[in-house]
Short mmCIF file of C-alpha atoms in Angstrom, two decimals:
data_model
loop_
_atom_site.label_atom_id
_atom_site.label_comp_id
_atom_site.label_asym_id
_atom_site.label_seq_id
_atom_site.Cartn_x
_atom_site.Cartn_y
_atom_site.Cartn_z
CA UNK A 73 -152.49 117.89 -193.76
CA UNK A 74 -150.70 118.65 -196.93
CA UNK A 75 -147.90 115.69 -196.41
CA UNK A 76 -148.02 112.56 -198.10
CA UNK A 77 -147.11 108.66 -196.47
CA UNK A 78 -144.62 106.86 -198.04
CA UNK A 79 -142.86 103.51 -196.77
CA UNK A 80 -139.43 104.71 -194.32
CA UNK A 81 -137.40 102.24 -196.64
CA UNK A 82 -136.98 99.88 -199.24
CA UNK A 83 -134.96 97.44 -200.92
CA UNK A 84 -134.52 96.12 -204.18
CA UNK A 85 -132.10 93.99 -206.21
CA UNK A 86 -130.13 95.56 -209.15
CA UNK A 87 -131.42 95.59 -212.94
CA UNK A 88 -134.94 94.43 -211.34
CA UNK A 89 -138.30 97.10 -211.58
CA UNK A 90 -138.95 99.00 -208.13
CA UNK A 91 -142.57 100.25 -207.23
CA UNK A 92 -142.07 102.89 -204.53
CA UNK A 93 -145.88 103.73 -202.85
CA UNK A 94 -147.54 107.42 -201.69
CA UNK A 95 -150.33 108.07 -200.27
CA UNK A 96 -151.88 111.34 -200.62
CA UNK A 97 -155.35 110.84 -199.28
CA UNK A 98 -156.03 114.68 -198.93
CA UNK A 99 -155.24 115.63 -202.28
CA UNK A 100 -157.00 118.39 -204.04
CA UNK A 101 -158.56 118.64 -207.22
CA UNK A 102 -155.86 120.95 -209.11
CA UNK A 103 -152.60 119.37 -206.53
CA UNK A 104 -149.55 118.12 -208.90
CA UNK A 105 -147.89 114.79 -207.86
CA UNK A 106 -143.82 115.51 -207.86
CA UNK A 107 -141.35 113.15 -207.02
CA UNK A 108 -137.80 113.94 -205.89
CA UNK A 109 -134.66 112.03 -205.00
CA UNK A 110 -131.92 113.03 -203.10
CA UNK A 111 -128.74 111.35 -202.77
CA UNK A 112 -126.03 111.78 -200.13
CA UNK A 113 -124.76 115.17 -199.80
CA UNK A 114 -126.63 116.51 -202.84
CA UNK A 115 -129.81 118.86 -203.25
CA UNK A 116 -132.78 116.94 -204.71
CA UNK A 117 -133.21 115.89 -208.13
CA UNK A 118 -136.53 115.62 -209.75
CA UNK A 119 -137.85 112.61 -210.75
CA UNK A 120 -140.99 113.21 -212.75
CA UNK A 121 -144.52 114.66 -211.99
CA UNK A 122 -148.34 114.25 -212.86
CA UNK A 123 -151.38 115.40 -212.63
CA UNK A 124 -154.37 112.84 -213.53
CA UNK A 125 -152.97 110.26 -216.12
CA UNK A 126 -149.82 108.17 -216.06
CA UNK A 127 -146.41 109.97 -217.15
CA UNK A 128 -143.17 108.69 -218.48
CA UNK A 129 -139.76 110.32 -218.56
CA UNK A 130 -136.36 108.90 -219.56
CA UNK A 131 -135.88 108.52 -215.35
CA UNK A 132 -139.33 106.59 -214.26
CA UNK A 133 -142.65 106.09 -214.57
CA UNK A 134 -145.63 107.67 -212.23
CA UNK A 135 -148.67 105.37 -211.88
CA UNK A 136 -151.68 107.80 -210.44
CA UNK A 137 -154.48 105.46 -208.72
CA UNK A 138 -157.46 106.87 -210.64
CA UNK A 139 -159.45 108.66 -207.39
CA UNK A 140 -155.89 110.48 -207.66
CA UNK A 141 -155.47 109.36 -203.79
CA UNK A 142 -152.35 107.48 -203.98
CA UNK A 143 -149.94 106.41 -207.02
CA UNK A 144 -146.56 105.18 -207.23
CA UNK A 145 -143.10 105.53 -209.11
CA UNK A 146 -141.72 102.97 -210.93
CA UNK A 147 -137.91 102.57 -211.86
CA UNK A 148 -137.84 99.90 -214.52
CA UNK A 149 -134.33 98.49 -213.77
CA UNK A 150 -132.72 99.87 -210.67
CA UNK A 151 -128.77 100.57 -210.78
CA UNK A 152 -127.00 101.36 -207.58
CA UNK A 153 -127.10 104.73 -208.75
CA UNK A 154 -130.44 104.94 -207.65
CA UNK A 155 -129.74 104.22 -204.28
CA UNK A 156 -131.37 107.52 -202.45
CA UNK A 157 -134.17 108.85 -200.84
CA UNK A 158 -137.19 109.31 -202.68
CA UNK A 159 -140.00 112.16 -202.00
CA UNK A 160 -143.54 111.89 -203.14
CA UNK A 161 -144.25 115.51 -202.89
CA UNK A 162 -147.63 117.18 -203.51
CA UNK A 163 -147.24 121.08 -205.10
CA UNK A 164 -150.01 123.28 -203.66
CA UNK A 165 -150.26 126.32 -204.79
CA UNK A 166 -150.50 129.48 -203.00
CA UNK A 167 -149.25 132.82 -204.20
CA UNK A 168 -146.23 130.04 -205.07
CA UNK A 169 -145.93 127.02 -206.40
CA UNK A 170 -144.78 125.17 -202.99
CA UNK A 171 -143.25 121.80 -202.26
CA UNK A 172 -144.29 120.15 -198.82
CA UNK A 173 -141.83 117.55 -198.58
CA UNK A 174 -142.73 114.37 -195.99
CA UNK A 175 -139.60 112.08 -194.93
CA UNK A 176 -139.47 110.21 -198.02
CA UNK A 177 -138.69 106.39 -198.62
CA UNK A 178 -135.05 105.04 -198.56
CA UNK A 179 -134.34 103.01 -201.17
CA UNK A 180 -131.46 100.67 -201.00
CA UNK A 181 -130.47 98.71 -204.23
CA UNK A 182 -128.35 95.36 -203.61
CA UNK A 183 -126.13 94.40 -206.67
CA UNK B 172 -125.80 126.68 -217.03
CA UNK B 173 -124.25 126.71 -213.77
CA UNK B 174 -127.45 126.34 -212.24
CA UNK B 175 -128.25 126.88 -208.64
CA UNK B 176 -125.00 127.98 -206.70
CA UNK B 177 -125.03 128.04 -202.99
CA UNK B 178 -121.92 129.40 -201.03
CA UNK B 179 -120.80 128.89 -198.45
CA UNK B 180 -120.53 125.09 -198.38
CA UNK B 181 -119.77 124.65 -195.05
CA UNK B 182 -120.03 127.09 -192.01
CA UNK B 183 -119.48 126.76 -188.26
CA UNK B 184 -120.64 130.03 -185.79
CA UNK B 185 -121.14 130.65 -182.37
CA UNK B 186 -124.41 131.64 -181.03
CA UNK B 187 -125.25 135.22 -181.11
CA UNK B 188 -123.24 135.20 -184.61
CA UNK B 189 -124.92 136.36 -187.87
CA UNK B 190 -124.53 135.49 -191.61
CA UNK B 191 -125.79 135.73 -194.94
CA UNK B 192 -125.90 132.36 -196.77
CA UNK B 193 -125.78 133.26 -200.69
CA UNK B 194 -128.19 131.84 -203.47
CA UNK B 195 -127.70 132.75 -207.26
CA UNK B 196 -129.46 131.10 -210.26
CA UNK B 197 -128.35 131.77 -213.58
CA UNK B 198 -131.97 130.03 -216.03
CA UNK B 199 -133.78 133.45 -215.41
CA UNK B 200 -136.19 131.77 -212.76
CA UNK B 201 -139.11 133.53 -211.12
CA UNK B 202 -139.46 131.98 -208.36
CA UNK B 203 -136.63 131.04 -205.33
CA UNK B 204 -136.95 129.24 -202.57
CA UNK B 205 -134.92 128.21 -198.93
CA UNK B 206 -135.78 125.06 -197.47
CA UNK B 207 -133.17 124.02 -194.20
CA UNK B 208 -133.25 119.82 -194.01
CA UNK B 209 -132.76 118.79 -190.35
CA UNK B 210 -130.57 114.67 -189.91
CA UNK B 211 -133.00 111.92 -191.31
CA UNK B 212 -135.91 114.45 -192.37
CA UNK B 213 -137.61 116.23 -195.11
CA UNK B 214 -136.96 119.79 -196.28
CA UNK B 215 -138.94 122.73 -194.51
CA UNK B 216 -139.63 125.70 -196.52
CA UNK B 217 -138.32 128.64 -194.81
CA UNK B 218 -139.12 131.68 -197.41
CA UNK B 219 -139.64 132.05 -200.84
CA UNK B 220 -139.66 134.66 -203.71
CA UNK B 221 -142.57 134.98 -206.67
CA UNK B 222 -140.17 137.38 -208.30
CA UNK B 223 -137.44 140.62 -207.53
CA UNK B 224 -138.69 142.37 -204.71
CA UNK B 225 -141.64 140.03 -203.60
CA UNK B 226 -140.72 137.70 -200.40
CA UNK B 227 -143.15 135.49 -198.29
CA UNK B 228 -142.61 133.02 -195.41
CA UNK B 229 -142.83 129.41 -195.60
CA UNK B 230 -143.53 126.99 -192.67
CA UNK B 231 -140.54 127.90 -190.85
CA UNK B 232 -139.39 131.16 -190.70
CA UNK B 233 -138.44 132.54 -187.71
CA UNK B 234 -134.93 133.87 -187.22
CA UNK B 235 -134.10 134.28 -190.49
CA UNK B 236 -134.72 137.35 -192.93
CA UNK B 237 -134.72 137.42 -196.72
CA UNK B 238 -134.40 139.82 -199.63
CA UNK B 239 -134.76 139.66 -203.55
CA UNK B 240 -133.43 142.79 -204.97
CA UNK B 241 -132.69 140.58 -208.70
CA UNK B 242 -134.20 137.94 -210.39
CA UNK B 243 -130.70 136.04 -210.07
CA UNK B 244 -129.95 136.54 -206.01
CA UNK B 245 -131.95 135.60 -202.84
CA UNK B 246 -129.45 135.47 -199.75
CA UNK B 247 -130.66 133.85 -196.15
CA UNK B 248 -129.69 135.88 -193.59
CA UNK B 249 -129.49 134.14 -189.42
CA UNK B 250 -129.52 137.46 -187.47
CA UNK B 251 -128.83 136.02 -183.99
CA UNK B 252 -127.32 132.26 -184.57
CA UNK B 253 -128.64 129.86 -181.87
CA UNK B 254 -128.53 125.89 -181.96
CA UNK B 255 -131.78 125.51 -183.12
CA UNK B 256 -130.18 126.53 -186.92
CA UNK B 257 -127.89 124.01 -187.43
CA UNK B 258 -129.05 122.25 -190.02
CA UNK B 259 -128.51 121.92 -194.13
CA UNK B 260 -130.14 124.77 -195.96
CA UNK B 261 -130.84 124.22 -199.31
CA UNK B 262 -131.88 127.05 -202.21
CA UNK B 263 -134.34 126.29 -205.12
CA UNK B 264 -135.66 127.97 -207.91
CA UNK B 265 -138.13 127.34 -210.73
CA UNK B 266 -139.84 128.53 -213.67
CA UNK B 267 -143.64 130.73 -212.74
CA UNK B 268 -145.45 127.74 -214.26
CA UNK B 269 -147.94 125.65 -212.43
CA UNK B 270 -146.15 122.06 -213.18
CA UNK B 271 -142.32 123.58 -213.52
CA UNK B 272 -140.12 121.38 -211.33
CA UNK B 273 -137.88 122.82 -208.25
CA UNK B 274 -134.05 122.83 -209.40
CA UNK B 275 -131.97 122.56 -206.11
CA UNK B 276 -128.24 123.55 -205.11
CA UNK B 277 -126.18 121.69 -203.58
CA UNK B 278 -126.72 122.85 -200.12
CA UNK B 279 -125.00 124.68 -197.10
CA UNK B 280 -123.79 122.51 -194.09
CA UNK B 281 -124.30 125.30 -190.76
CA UNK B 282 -123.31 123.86 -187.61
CA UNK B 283 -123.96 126.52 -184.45
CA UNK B 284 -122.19 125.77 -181.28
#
């Protein structure tokens, strides 16, 4: 299966670091890591993406577990403007570069 | 950049009904994509583009139809509207690079009754 787990929902306070999880047990050897957000009524927004070794962006962090079987993506102070839902999204490629989204983790942010 | 544009923004039909939902990108992208998001779910892709004339199907794509006559353009067409299609459907398009991320439009809200 080409999906990846994440947590249905989370919650964190503002100005505090969230780690949002994914699993992606099945992963292949040349699979990208991308995450997404969406927000209400809005297309998704990338986030950042990786391939073996941690990445940073002026958005997040991605944290990939070294068998490349999970990793996670950190926000390193949350602002309500974060409030969405987050995919963990694994790009295969075939004849495409595809996205096979899962249902993604909800993150709520209290102020 | 304008972006991704999607029109229309909102659409109601009757089943039986067809439309065309338009897509147009203006960063010279390869590839295009459809993806419909059902309430509370991920995105499905539908079909998808590697370039002007090329068109494949995604996970989903019965009962709709898609061309790509220019780089910039890849309409959505329902043929024969049924319940089953309402849903948000969302375009995408992206540089041909292995690692080049998805850049979304804002959607199209299709309700069929």
């Amino acid at each position: 299966d080409a999906k990846t787990t994440q947590p249905n929902s989370m919650e964190s306070n503002e100005e505090e670091p969230v780690h949002l999880p994914c699993n992606h047990s099945t992963i292949s050897g040349t699979d990208y890591i991308h995450w997404y957000r969406q927000l209400p009524s809005q297309g998704p927004e990338y986030v950042i993406h990786g391939l073996t070794s941690n990445v940073n962006n002026r958005m997040a962090s991605l944290a990939i577990a070294e068998d490349r079987k999970s990793s996670t993506l950190i926000l390193h102070r949350a602002t309500l403007r974060d409030a969405a839902v987050y995919y963990c999204i694994r790009l295969i490629i075939q004849g495409a570069q595809k996205l096979v989204f899962g249902q993604g983790t909800r993150l709520t942010i209290n102020p | 950049n304008a972006g991704v544009t999607q029109t229309p923004k909102f659409r109601i039909l009757k089943i039986g009904q067809s439309m065309t939902l338009q897509c147009t990108q203006d960063m010279n992208h390869n590839y295009m994509y459809w993806y419909r998001q059902d309430p509370g779910m991920g995105l499905k892709l539908i079909y998808y583009s590697v370039g002007a004339g090329i068109t494949d199907k995604g996970e989903v794509p019965n009962g709709y139809n898609v061309s790509r006559s220019t780089t910039e353009d890849f309409p959505l067409r329902l043929e024969l509207a049924a319940p089953s299609q309402t849903s948000v459907y969302f375009c995408a398009s992206s540089y041909y690079r292995v690692d080049s991320p998805l850049h979304f439009g804002n959607g199209t809200r299709l309700t069929v009754t």
